[in-house]
PDB file of C-alpha atoms in Angstrom:
ATOM      1  CA  MET U  10    -170.708  62.973 -11.991  1.00 93.00           C
ATOM      2  CA  LYS U  11    -172.797  59.599 -12.127  1.00 97.00           C
ATOM      3  CA  ARG U  12    -176.563  59.596 -11.242  1.00 98.00           C
ATOM      4  CA  ILE U  13    -178.036  56.550 -10.035  1.00 98.00           C
ATOM      5  CA  LEU U  14    -181.196  55.197  -9.923  1.00 98.00           C
ATOM      6  CA  ILE U  15    -181.734  52.036  -7.375  1.00 98.00           C
ATOM      7  CA  THR U  16    -184.897  50.471  -8.164  1.00 96.00           C
ATOM      8  CA  GLY U  17    -186.625  48.899  -4.261  1.00 90.00           C
ATOM      9  CA  LYS U  18    -186.407  51.688  -1.324  1.00 88.00           C
ATOM     10  CA  ASN U  19    -186.244  48.643   1.236  1.00 89.00           C
ATOM     11  CA  SER U  20    -183.335  46.291  -0.519  1.00 93.00           C
ATOM     12  CA  TYR U  21    -180.065  45.499   1.428  1.00 95.00           C
ATOM     13  CA  ILE U  22    -178.466  46.095  -1.435  1.00 96.00           C
ATOM     14  CA  GLY U  23    -179.373  48.997  -2.255  1.00 96.00           C
ATOM     15  CA  ASN U  24    -179.196  50.651   0.768  1.00 96.00           C
ATOM     16  CA  SER U  25    -175.922  49.232   1.449  1.00 97.00           C
ATOM     17  CA  PHE U  26    -174.379  50.634  -2.098  1.00 98.00           C
ATOM     18  CA  GLU U  27    -175.695  54.474  -1.188  1.00 97.00           C
ATOM     19  CA  ASN U  28    -174.692  54.563   2.122  1.00 97.00           C
ATOM     20  CA  TRP U  29    -171.026  52.746   0.363  1.00 98.00           C
ATOM     21  CA  ILE U  30    -170.653  56.500  -1.740  1.00 97.00           C
ATOM     22  CA  ALA U  31    -172.602  59.299   0.364  1.00 96.00           C
ATOM     23  CA  ASP U  32    -169.654  60.697   0.863  1.00 94.00           C
ATOM     24  CA  ASP U  33    -168.230  61.101  -2.271  1.00 95.00           C
ATOM     25  CA  ASP U  34    -169.447  64.025  -4.768  1.00 94.00           C
ATOM     26  CA  SER U  35    -168.629  62.127  -7.935  1.00 96.00           C
ATOM     27  CA  PHE U  36    -172.486  59.886  -7.299  1.00 97.00           C
ATOM     28  CA  HIS U  37    -175.737  61.461  -6.764  1.00 97.00           C
ATOM     29  CA  VAL U  38    -177.804  58.450  -5.811  1.00 97.00           C
ATOM     30  CA  GLU U  39    -181.789  58.476  -5.776  1.00 97.00           C
ATOM     31  CA  LYS U  40    -184.344  55.464  -5.223  1.00 96.00           C
ATOM     32  CA  ILE U  41    -187.875  54.673  -6.051  1.00 95.00           C
ATOM     33  CA  SER U  42    -190.371  51.711  -4.819  1.00 92.00           C
ATOM     34  CA  LEU U  43    -191.845  49.695  -7.903  1.00 93.00           C
ATOM     35  CA  ARG U  44    -194.768  47.942  -6.628  1.00 88.00           C
ATOM     36  CA  GLU U  45    -196.910  50.428  -7.973  1.00 88.00           C
ATOM     37  CA  ASP U  46    -197.118  51.417 -11.501  1.00 89.00           C
ATOM     38  CA  ASN U  47    -196.620  55.050 -11.433  1.00 90.00           C
ATOM     39  CA  TRP U  48    -193.057  54.976 -11.217  1.00 93.00           C
ATOM     40  CA  LYS U  49    -193.805  54.020 -15.607  1.00 93.00           C
ATOM     41  CA  GLY U  50    -194.186  57.126 -15.558  1.00 92.00           C
ATOM     42  CA  LEU U  51    -190.885  58.864 -14.986  1.00 94.00           C
ATOM     43  CA  ASP U  52    -188.863  60.175 -16.592  1.00 95.00           C
ATOM     44  CA  PHE U  53    -185.388  58.368 -16.428  1.00 97.00           C
ATOM     45  CA  SER U  54    -183.012  60.232 -18.836  1.00 97.00           C
ATOM     46  CA  LYS U  55    -181.427  62.354 -16.008  1.00 97.00           C
ATOM     47  CA  TYR U  56    -179.904  58.981 -14.884  1.00 98.00           C
ATOM     48  CA  ASP U  57    -176.684  57.289 -15.681  1.00 98.00           C
ATOM     49  CA  VAL U  58    -177.680  53.905 -13.882  1.00 98.00           C
ATOM     50  CA  ILE U  59    -179.967  52.059 -13.138  1.00 98.00           C
ATOM     51  CA  PHE U  60    -179.071  49.820 -10.577  1.00 98.00           C
ATOM     52  CA  HIS U  61    -182.073  47.508 -10.370  1.00 97.00           C
ATOM     53  CA  VAL U  62    -182.339  45.320  -6.846  1.00 95.00           C
ATOM     54  CA  ALA U  63    -186.196  44.842  -6.517  1.00 90.00           C
ATOM     55  CA  GLY U  64    -187.079  41.783  -6.646  1.00 84.00           C
ATOM     56  CA  ILE U  65    -188.328  38.804  -4.527  1.00 76.00           C
ATOM     57  CA  ALA U  66    -184.700  37.360  -2.925  1.00 70.00           C
ATOM     58  CA  HIS U  67    -185.951  34.733  -0.730  1.00 68.00           C
ATOM     59  CA  VAL U  68    -186.008  30.925  -1.584  1.00 65.00           C
ATOM     60  CA  SER U  69    -190.183  29.377  -1.614  1.00 63.00           C
ATOM     61  CA  SER U  70    -190.767  26.305  -2.552  1.00 65.00           C
ATOM     62  CA  ASP U  71    -194.607  27.356  -2.436  1.00 67.00           C
ATOM     63  CA  PRO U  72    -196.278  26.478  -6.043  1.00 70.00           C
ATOM     64  CA  LYS U  73    -198.853  29.353  -5.541  1.00 72.00           C
ATOM     65  CA  MET U  74    -195.376  31.584  -5.182  1.00 75.00           C
ATOM     66  CA  GLU U  75    -194.430  30.754  -8.481  1.00 80.00           C
ATOM     67  CA  GLU U  76    -196.198  33.119 -10.586  1.00 85.00           C
ATOM     68  CA  LYS U  77    -195.021  35.859  -8.765  1.00 85.00           C
ATOM     69  CA  TYR U  78    -191.395  34.683  -8.816  1.00 83.00           C
ATOM     70  CA  TYR U  79    -191.702  35.294 -12.839  1.00 88.00           C
ATOM     71  CA  LYS U  80    -194.082  38.715 -12.387  1.00 90.00           C
ATOM     72  CA  VAL U  81    -191.523  40.114  -9.969  1.00 87.00           C
ATOM     73  CA  ASN U  82    -188.087  38.659 -11.012  1.00 90.00           C
ATOM     74  CA  LYS U  83    -188.298  38.259 -14.861  1.00 93.00           C
ATOM     75  CA  ASP U  84    -190.660  40.028 -16.283  1.00 93.00           C
ATOM     76  CA  LEU U  85    -190.302  42.951 -13.954  1.00 95.00           C
ATOM     77  CA  THR U  86    -187.091  43.572 -14.610  1.00 96.00           C
ATOM     78  CA  MET U  87    -187.844  43.802 -18.408  1.00 97.00           C
ATOM     79  CA  ASP U  88    -189.814  46.188 -17.960  1.00 96.00           C
ATOM     80  CA  VAL U  89    -187.930  48.128 -16.757  1.00 97.00           C
ATOM     81  CA  ALA U  90    -185.067  47.821 -18.392  1.00 98.00           C
ATOM     82  CA  LYS U  91    -186.490  48.220 -21.254  1.00 98.00           C
ATOM     83  CA  LYS U  92    -187.797  51.624 -20.007  1.00 98.00           C
ATOM     84  CA  ALA U  93    -184.287  52.734 -19.113  1.00 98.00           C
ATOM     85  CA  LYS U  94    -182.797  51.636 -22.491  1.00 98.00           C
ATOM     86  CA  ASP U  95    -185.542  53.783 -24.240  1.00 97.00           C
ATOM     87  CA  ASP U  96    -185.240  56.049 -22.026  1.00 98.00           C
ATOM     88  CA  GLY U  97    -181.309  56.901 -22.802  1.00 98.00           C
ATOM     89  CA  VAL U  98    -179.916  55.246 -19.345  1.00 98.00           C
ATOM     90  CA  LYS U  99    -176.166  55.024 -20.112  1.00 98.00           C
ATOM     91  CA  GLN U 100    -175.910  51.343 -17.928  1.00 98.00           C
ATOM     92  CA  PHE U 101    -178.255  48.647 -16.430  1.00 98.00           C
ATOM     93  CA  ILE U 102    -176.845  46.891 -13.240  1.00 98.00           C
ATOM     94  CA  PHE U 103    -179.180  43.852 -12.623  1.00 98.00           C
ATOM     95  CA  MET U 104    -178.293  42.025  -9.177  1.00 96.00           C
ATOM     96  CA  SER U 105    -178.941  38.066 -10.515  1.00 96.00           C
ATOM     97  CA  SER U 106    -177.920  34.845  -8.060  1.00 94.00           C
ATOM     98  CA  ILE U 107    -175.475  32.238  -8.068  1.00 94.00           C
ATOM     99  CA  ILE U 108    -178.980  30.030  -7.465  1.00 91.00           C
ATOM    100  CA  VAL U 109    -179.258  30.094 -11.446  1.00 94.00           C
ATOM    101  CA  TYR U 110    -177.129  27.189 -10.584  1.00 93.00           C
ATOM    102  CA  GLY U 111    -178.927  24.976  -8.513  1.00 86.00           C
ATOM    103  CA  ASP U 112    -177.394  23.476  -5.666  1.00 69.00           C
ATOM    104  CA  SER U 113    -173.720  22.251  -8.132  1.00 56.00           C
ATOM    105  CA  THR U 114    -174.045  18.913  -6.583  1.00 55.00           C
ATOM    106  CA  GLU U 115    -171.912  17.494  -9.647  1.00 56.00           C
ATOM    107  CA  ALA U 116    -168.516  18.145 -10.034  1.00 57.00           C
ATOM    108  CA  ASN U 117    -167.567  18.547  -6.738  1.00 79.00           C
ATOM    109  CA  GLY U 118    -169.657  21.821  -6.950  1.00 87.00           C
ATOM    110  CA  ILE U 119    -166.345  23.823  -8.400  1.00 91.00           C
ATOM    111  CA  ILE U 120    -168.403  26.321 -10.320  1.00 94.00           C
ATOM    112  CA  THR U 121    -166.314  27.375 -13.403  1.00 93.00           C
ATOM    113  CA  LYS U 122    -166.808  29.126 -16.652  1.00 92.00           C
ATOM    114  CA  SER U 123    -167.576  26.439 -18.721  1.00 92.00           C
ATOM    115  CA  THR U 124    -171.065  25.701 -16.336  1.00 93.00           C
ATOM    116  CA  PRO U 125    -173.981  25.806 -17.438  1.00 93.00           C
ATOM    117  CA  PRO U 126    -176.109  27.291 -15.309  1.00 94.00           C
ATOM    118  CA  ASP U 127    -179.054  24.844 -14.176  1.00 91.00           C
ATOM    119  CA  PRO U 128    -181.684  26.242 -12.174  1.00 90.00           C
ATOM    120  CA  SER U 129    -182.991  24.264  -9.262  1.00 83.00           C
ATOM    121  CA  ASN U 130    -186.383  26.542  -8.238  1.00 86.00           C
ATOM    122  CA  PHE U 131    -188.866  28.635  -9.760  1.00 86.00           C
ATOM    123  CA  TYR U 132    -186.323  31.566  -8.351  1.00 86.00           C
ATOM    124  CA  GLY U 133    -183.555  30.596  -9.768  1.00 89.00           C
ATOM    125  CA  ASN U 134    -185.269  29.929 -12.945  1.00 91.00           C
ATOM    126  CA  SER U 135    -186.841  33.728 -12.799  1.00 92.00           C
ATOM    127  CA  LYS U 136    -183.728  34.915 -11.938  1.00 93.00           C
ATOM    128  CA  LEU U 137    -181.369  33.213 -14.875  1.00 95.00           C
ATOM    129  CA  GLN U 138    -184.501  34.168 -17.040  1.00 95.00           C
ATOM    130  CA  ALA U 139    -184.462  37.815 -16.446  1.00 96.00           C
ATOM    131  CA  GLU U 140    -180.549  37.784 -16.847  1.00 97.00           C
ATOM    132  CA  GLU U 141    -181.225  36.217 -20.249  1.00 97.00           C
ATOM    133  CA  GLY U 142    -183.903  39.350 -21.322  1.00 97.00           C
ATOM    134  CA  VAL U 143    -181.835  42.209 -20.507  1.00 98.00           C
ATOM    135  CA  ARG U 144    -178.582  40.612 -22.217  1.00 97.00           C
ATOM    136  CA  LYS U 145    -180.757  41.141 -25.367  1.00 98.00           C
ATOM    137  CA  LEU U 146    -180.539  44.732 -24.828  1.00 98.00           C
ATOM    138  CA  GLN U 147    -177.195  44.954 -24.732  1.00 98.00           C
ATOM    139  CA  SER U 148    -175.706  47.550 -27.243  1.00 98.00           C
ATOM    140  CA  ASP U 149    -172.397  50.312 -27.913  1.00 97.00           C
ATOM    141  CA  ARG U 150    -175.271  52.878 -26.593  1.00 97.00           C
ATOM    142  CA  PHE U 151    -176.893  50.192 -22.969  1.00 98.00           C
ATOM    143  CA  ASN U 152    -174.469  48.679 -20.729  1.00 98.00           C
ATOM    144  CA  VAL U 153    -175.813  45.635 -19.410  1.00 98.00           C
ATOM    145  CA  VAL U 154    -174.026  44.603 -16.395  1.00 98.00           C
ATOM    146  CA  ILE U 155    -175.541  41.247 -14.781  1.00 98.00           C
ATOM    147  CA  ILE U 156    -173.906  40.386 -11.213  1.00 98.00           C
ATOM    148  CA  ARG U 157    -174.307  36.722  -9.459  1.00 97.00           C
ATOM    149  CA  PRO U 158    -173.069  37.171  -6.130  1.00 97.00           C
ATOM    150  CA  PRO U 159    -172.732  34.172  -4.169  1.00 96.00           C
ATOM    151  CA  MET U 160    -174.151  34.444  -0.694  1.00 94.00           C
ATOM    152  CA  ILE U 161    -173.803  37.974   0.815  1.00 96.00           C
ATOM    153  CA  TYR U 162    -173.627  39.031   4.214  1.00 97.00           C
ATOM    154  CA  GLY U 163    -172.899  41.905   6.060  1.00 97.00           C
ATOM    155  CA  LYS U 164    -174.410  43.361   9.131  1.00 96.00           C
ATOM    156  CA  GLY U 165    -178.309  43.585   8.885  1.00 93.00           C
ATOM    157  CA  SER U 166    -178.395  40.828   6.341  1.00 94.00           C
ATOM    158  CA  LYS U 167    -180.632  38.455   5.743  1.00 88.00           C
ATOM    159  CA  GLY U 168    -180.808  34.690   5.114  1.00 86.00           C
ATOM    160  CA  ASN U 169    -178.941  31.874   5.939  1.00 88.00           C
ATOM    161  CA  TYR U 170    -176.205  33.778   7.679  1.00 94.00           C
ATOM    162  CA  PRO U 171    -177.341  35.444  10.461  1.00 94.00           C
ATOM    163  CA  LYS U 172    -179.364  32.177  11.232  1.00 93.00           C
ATOM    164  CA  LEU U 173    -175.763  30.516  11.421  1.00 94.00           C
ATOM    165  CA  ALA U 174    -174.214  33.593  13.301  1.00 95.00           C
ATOM    166  CA  LYS U 175    -177.288  32.527  15.655  1.00 94.00           C
ATOM    167  CA  LEU U 176    -176.269  29.223  16.372  1.00 94.00           C
ATOM    168  CA  ALA U 177    -172.293  29.661  16.577  1.00 95.00           C
ATOM    169  CA  LYS U 178    -173.524  32.014  19.437  1.00 93.00           C
ATOM    170  CA  ILE U 179    -175.111  28.757  21.802  1.00 94.00           C
ATOM    171  CA  THR U 180    -173.871  25.588  20.793  1.00 95.00           C
ATOM    172  CA  PRO U 181    -170.898  24.821  22.519  1.00 95.00           C
ATOM    173  CA  VAL U 182    -169.881  21.836  19.577  1.00 96.00           C
ATOM    174  CA  PHE U 183    -169.813  21.486  16.371  1.00 97.00           C
ATOM    175  CA  PRO U 184    -169.066  19.902  13.441  1.00 96.00           C
ATOM    176  CA  ASP U 185    -165.580  19.962  12.187  1.00 97.00           C
ATOM    177  CA  PHE U 186    -166.563  19.193   8.838  1.00 96.00           C
ATOM    178  CA  PRO U 187    -164.470  19.500   5.647  1.00 95.00           C
ATOM    179  CA  ASN U 188    -166.271  22.053   2.330  1.00 95.00           C
ATOM    180  CA  LYS U 189    -165.814  25.308   0.739  1.00 95.00           C
ATOM    181  CA  ARG U 190    -168.396  27.728  -0.131  1.00 96.00           C
ATOM    182  CA  SER U 191    -167.991  30.929  -2.418  1.00 97.00           C
ATOM    183  CA  MET U 192    -168.931  34.630  -0.303  1.00 97.00           C
ATOM    184  CA  LEU U 193    -169.237  37.552  -0.832  1.00 98.00           C
ATOM    185  CA  HIS U 194    -169.599  40.588   2.403  1.00 98.00           C
ATOM    186  CA  ILE U 195    -171.593  44.090   1.298  1.00 98.00           C
ATOM    187  CA  ASP U 196    -168.637  46.225   1.556  1.00 98.00           C
ATOM    188  CA  ASN U 197    -166.532  44.077  -1.349  1.00 98.00           C
ATOM    189  CA  LEU U 198    -170.052  43.958  -2.496  1.00 98.00           C
ATOM    190  CA  CYS U 199    -170.525  47.701  -3.043  1.00 98.00           C
ATOM    191  CA  GLU U 200    -167.807  48.713  -3.673  1.00 98.00           C
ATOM    192  CA  PHE U 201    -167.665  45.868  -6.683  1.00 98.00           C
ATOM    193  CA  ILE U 202    -170.358  47.534  -8.062  1.00 98.00           C
ATOM    194  CA  LYS U 203    -168.837  50.883  -7.598  1.00 98.00           C
ATOM    195  CA  LEU U 204    -166.118  49.954 -10.095  1.00 97.00           C
ATOM    196  CA  MET U 205    -168.812  48.652 -12.527  1.00 98.00           C
ATOM    197  CA  ILE U 206    -170.179  52.211 -12.436  1.00 98.00           C
ATOM    198  CA  ILE U 207    -167.241  54.373 -12.770  1.00 97.00           C
ATOM    199  CA  ASN U 208    -165.560  52.044 -15.769  1.00 96.00           C
ATOM    200  CA  ASN U 209    -168.949  51.370 -17.987  1.00 97.00           C
ATOM    201  CA  GLU U 210    -169.010  48.031 -17.504  1.00 97.00           C
ATOM    202  CA  ASN U 211    -171.068  45.153 -19.373  1.00 98.00           C
ATOM    203  CA  GLY U 212    -170.935  41.672 -18.811  1.00 98.00           C
ATOM    204  CA  LEU U 213    -171.609  38.761 -16.808  1.00 98.00           C
ATOM    205  CA  PHE U 214    -169.555  39.067 -13.280  1.00 98.00           C
ATOM    206  CA  PHE U 215    -168.541  36.778  -9.925  1.00 98.00           C
ATOM    207  CA  PRO U 216    -167.580  39.074  -7.598  1.00 98.00           C
ATOM    208  CA  GLN U 217    -166.151  37.167  -4.684  1.00 98.00           C
ATOM    209  CA  ASN U 218    -164.502  37.247  -0.772  1.00 98.00           C
ATOM    210  CA  GLU U 219    -161.152  36.273  -1.793  1.00 96.00           C
ATOM    211  CA  GLU U 220    -161.199  33.589   0.235  1.00 96.00           C
ATOM    212  CA  PHE U 221    -162.838  30.497   0.011  1.00 97.00           C
ATOM    213  CA  VAL U 222    -165.001  29.491   3.428  1.00 96.00           C
ATOM    214  CA  ASN U 223    -165.237  26.402   5.616  1.00 96.00           C
ATOM    215  CA  THR U 224    -168.520  26.411   7.091  1.00 97.00           C
ATOM    216  CA  SER U 225    -167.030  25.038  10.774  1.00 96.00           C
ATOM    217  CA  GLU U 226    -164.100  27.269  10.355  1.00 96.00           C
ATOM    218  CA  LEU U 227    -166.891  30.243   9.388  1.00 96.00           C
ATOM    219  CA  VAL U 228    -168.837  29.141  12.950  1.00 97.00           C
ATOM    220  CA  GLN U 229    -165.797  29.178  14.675  1.00 96.00           C
ATOM    221  CA  VAL U 230    -164.773  32.709  13.728  1.00 96.00           C
ATOM    222  CA  ILE U 231    -167.778  34.104  14.749  1.00 97.00           C
ATOM    223  CA  SER U 232    -167.547  32.620  17.501  1.00 96.00           C
ATOM    224  CA  LYS U 233    -164.487  33.642  18.412  1.00 94.00           C
ATOM    225  CA  THR U 234    -166.045  36.897  17.898  1.00 95.00           C
ATOM    226  CA  HIS U 235    -168.003  37.026  21.000  1.00 95.00           C
ATOM    227  CA  LYS U 236    -165.569  35.736  23.266  1.00 93.00           C
ATOM    228  CA  LYS U 237    -166.984  32.658  23.627  1.00 93.00           C
ATOM    229  CA  LYS U 238    -165.392  28.803  22.945  1.00 92.00           C
ATOM    230  CA  ILE U 239    -167.149  26.219  20.205  1.00 95.00           C
ATOM    231  CA  TRP U 240    -165.149  22.416  20.209  1.00 96.00           C
ATOM    232  CA  LEU U 241    -165.344  21.387  16.267  1.00 96.00           C
ATOM    233  CA  ILE U 242    -165.559  17.321  16.142  1.00 96.00           C
ATOM    234  CA  SER U 243    -165.455  14.780  13.899  1.00 96.00           C
ATOM    235  CA  THR U 244    -167.983  12.298  15.110  1.00 95.00           C
ATOM    236  CA  PHE U 245    -170.627  13.175  13.050  1.00 93.00           C
ATOM    237  CA  ASN U 246    -169.237  13.662   9.574  1.00 96.00           C
ATOM    238  CA  PRO U 247    -170.217  10.460   7.763  1.00 96.00           C
ATOM    239  CA  VAL U 248    -173.093  10.996   8.672  1.00 96.00           C
ATOM    240  CA  ILE U 249    -173.167  14.307   7.917  1.00 95.00           C
ATOM    241  CA  LYS U 250    -171.628  12.982   4.181  1.00 92.00           C
ATOM    242  CA  LYS U 251    -174.648  11.087   3.514  1.00 92.00           C
ATOM    243  CA  LEU U 252    -177.140  13.550   3.677  1.00 92.00           C
ATOM    244  CA  LEU U 253    -175.473  16.021   1.577  1.00 89.00           C
ATOM    245  CA  LYS U 254    -177.699  14.788  -0.831  1.00 86.00           C
ATOM    246  CA  PHE U 255    -180.500  16.385   1.161  1.00 87.00           C
ATOM    247  CA  GLU U 256    -181.243  20.321  -0.079  1.00 82.00           C
ATOM    248  CA  ILE U 257    -180.984  21.533   4.557  1.00 85.00           C
ATOM    249  CA  VAL U 258    -177.696  19.676   4.743  1.00 90.00           C
ATOM    250  CA  ASN U 259    -176.401  20.327   1.180  1.00 88.00           C
ATOM    251  CA  LYS U 260    -176.898  24.008   2.153  1.00 87.00           C
ATOM    252  CA  VAL U 261    -174.722  23.967   5.304  1.00 91.00           C
ATOM    253  CA  PHE U 262    -171.994  21.642   4.069  1.00 93.00           C
ATOM    254  CA  GLY U 263    -172.011  21.159   0.704  1.00 92.00           C
ATOM    255  CA  ASN U 264    -169.173  22.398  -1.644  1.00 94.00           C
ATOM    256  CA  LEU U 265    -170.404  26.071  -3.560  1.00 94.00           C
ATOM    257  CA  VAL U 266    -168.096  28.008  -4.947  1.00 96.00           C
ATOM    258  CA  TYR U 267    -166.529  29.946  -7.779  1.00 97.00           C
ATOM    259  CA  GLU U 268    -163.080  29.255  -9.222  1.00 95.00           C
ATOM    260  CA  LYS U 269    -161.746  31.861  -8.100  1.00 96.00           C
ATOM    261  CA  SER U 270    -160.265  33.112 -11.889  1.00 95.00           C
ATOM    262  CA  MET U 271    -163.374  34.096 -12.161  1.00 97.00           C
ATOM    263  CA  SER U 272    -163.868  36.704  -9.729  1.00 97.00           C
ATOM    264  CA  THR U 273    -160.942  38.305 -10.684  1.00 95.00           C
ATOM    265  CA  TYR U 274    -160.657  42.291 -11.968  1.00 95.00           C
ATOM    266  CA  GLU U 275    -158.811  44.490 -12.756  1.00 85.00           C
ATOM    267  CA  SER U 276    -159.323  46.909  -9.386  1.00 84.00           C
ATOM    268  CA  GLY U 277    -159.270  45.877  -6.516  1.00 92.00           C
ATOM    269  CA  TYR U 278    -162.838  44.930  -4.596  1.00 97.00           C
ATOM    270  CA  GLN U 279    -162.290  42.301  -1.960  1.00 97.00           C
ATOM    271  CA  LEU U 280    -161.287  45.082   1.103  1.00 97.00           C
ATOM    272  CA  ARG U 281    -163.069  42.608   3.948  1.00 97.00           C
ATOM    273  CA  ASN U 282    -161.018  39.879   4.836  1.00 96.00           C
ATOM    274  CA  LEU U 283    -163.099  36.986   6.075  1.00 94.00           C
ATOM    275  CA  GLU U 284    -162.107  37.869   9.878  1.00 95.00           C
ATOM    276  CA  ASP U 285    -162.710  41.466   9.632  1.00 96.00           C
ATOM    277  CA  SER U 286    -165.917  40.828   7.626  1.00 97.00           C
ATOM    278  CA  ILE U 287    -167.065  39.108  10.162  1.00 97.00           C
ATOM    279  CA  LYS U 288    -166.106  41.327  13.518  1.00 96.00           C
ATOM    280  CA  LEU U 289    -167.733  44.515  11.332  1.00 96.00           C
ATOM    281  CA  THR U 290    -170.927  41.913  11.245  1.00 97.00           C
ATOM    282  CA  GLU U 291    -171.119  40.367  14.682  1.00 95.00           C
ATOM    283  CA  ARG U 292    -170.407  43.861  16.033  1.00 87.00           C
ATOM    284  CA  GLU U 293    -172.900  45.205  18.059  1.00 70.00           C
TER     285      GLU U 293
END
């Protein structure tokens, strides 16, 4: 049996993973909050895996938040990882993000294994610095897994997806703009994490859905799921193309994908295709 400690009691990813493996007797899961310092007195030696998902997940440009981002996303991560190693834990899994690459407007938003990280804000930079710190702790007895997922979505998820889904349910028209985005349904992510633990992996990983997603297609699938009709029009495409230099427009209509070979894994984890994943996400 693998004994897993999830850091972050209210984490969407942590709670989803706990539910994903709940019926599998091969795993035992416990969760802790890191909001107070009492976790420092706990004995981690009884755990095989620390799944570290505690952190600030949203992006903020408020300069007053910068110190907090580094304190939570970098310093806290390092403190937990060092304690895990010192206490004899075998594996440490850290959730980073595709955001370490910034907006990747260069090279048409296509990320390859040779694409260097280039954070465009202190959220991305705090994640990257945490990665660099925990990677140095890798040893024969302490496996470090770093996961850089693209946008994660699923039932109850937060962030950009629910905003787009809300729009898809009310708007009669939407731009038919050609773009590609990497996305990752929560079930595919949970299965991937499960495989990381079973195989006692180490290294840097880039899980994503099997298909790239076009934003217009995504909105249309969401609308269809709710039995609504949406018309895709290309009238505004020239304007959108000019506005891609602005972050808010680029997030919706820009390209940002992992080259597909980066996300292959010997055991299949891409269990949900786009249409099925949207149905699961949008069900009442």
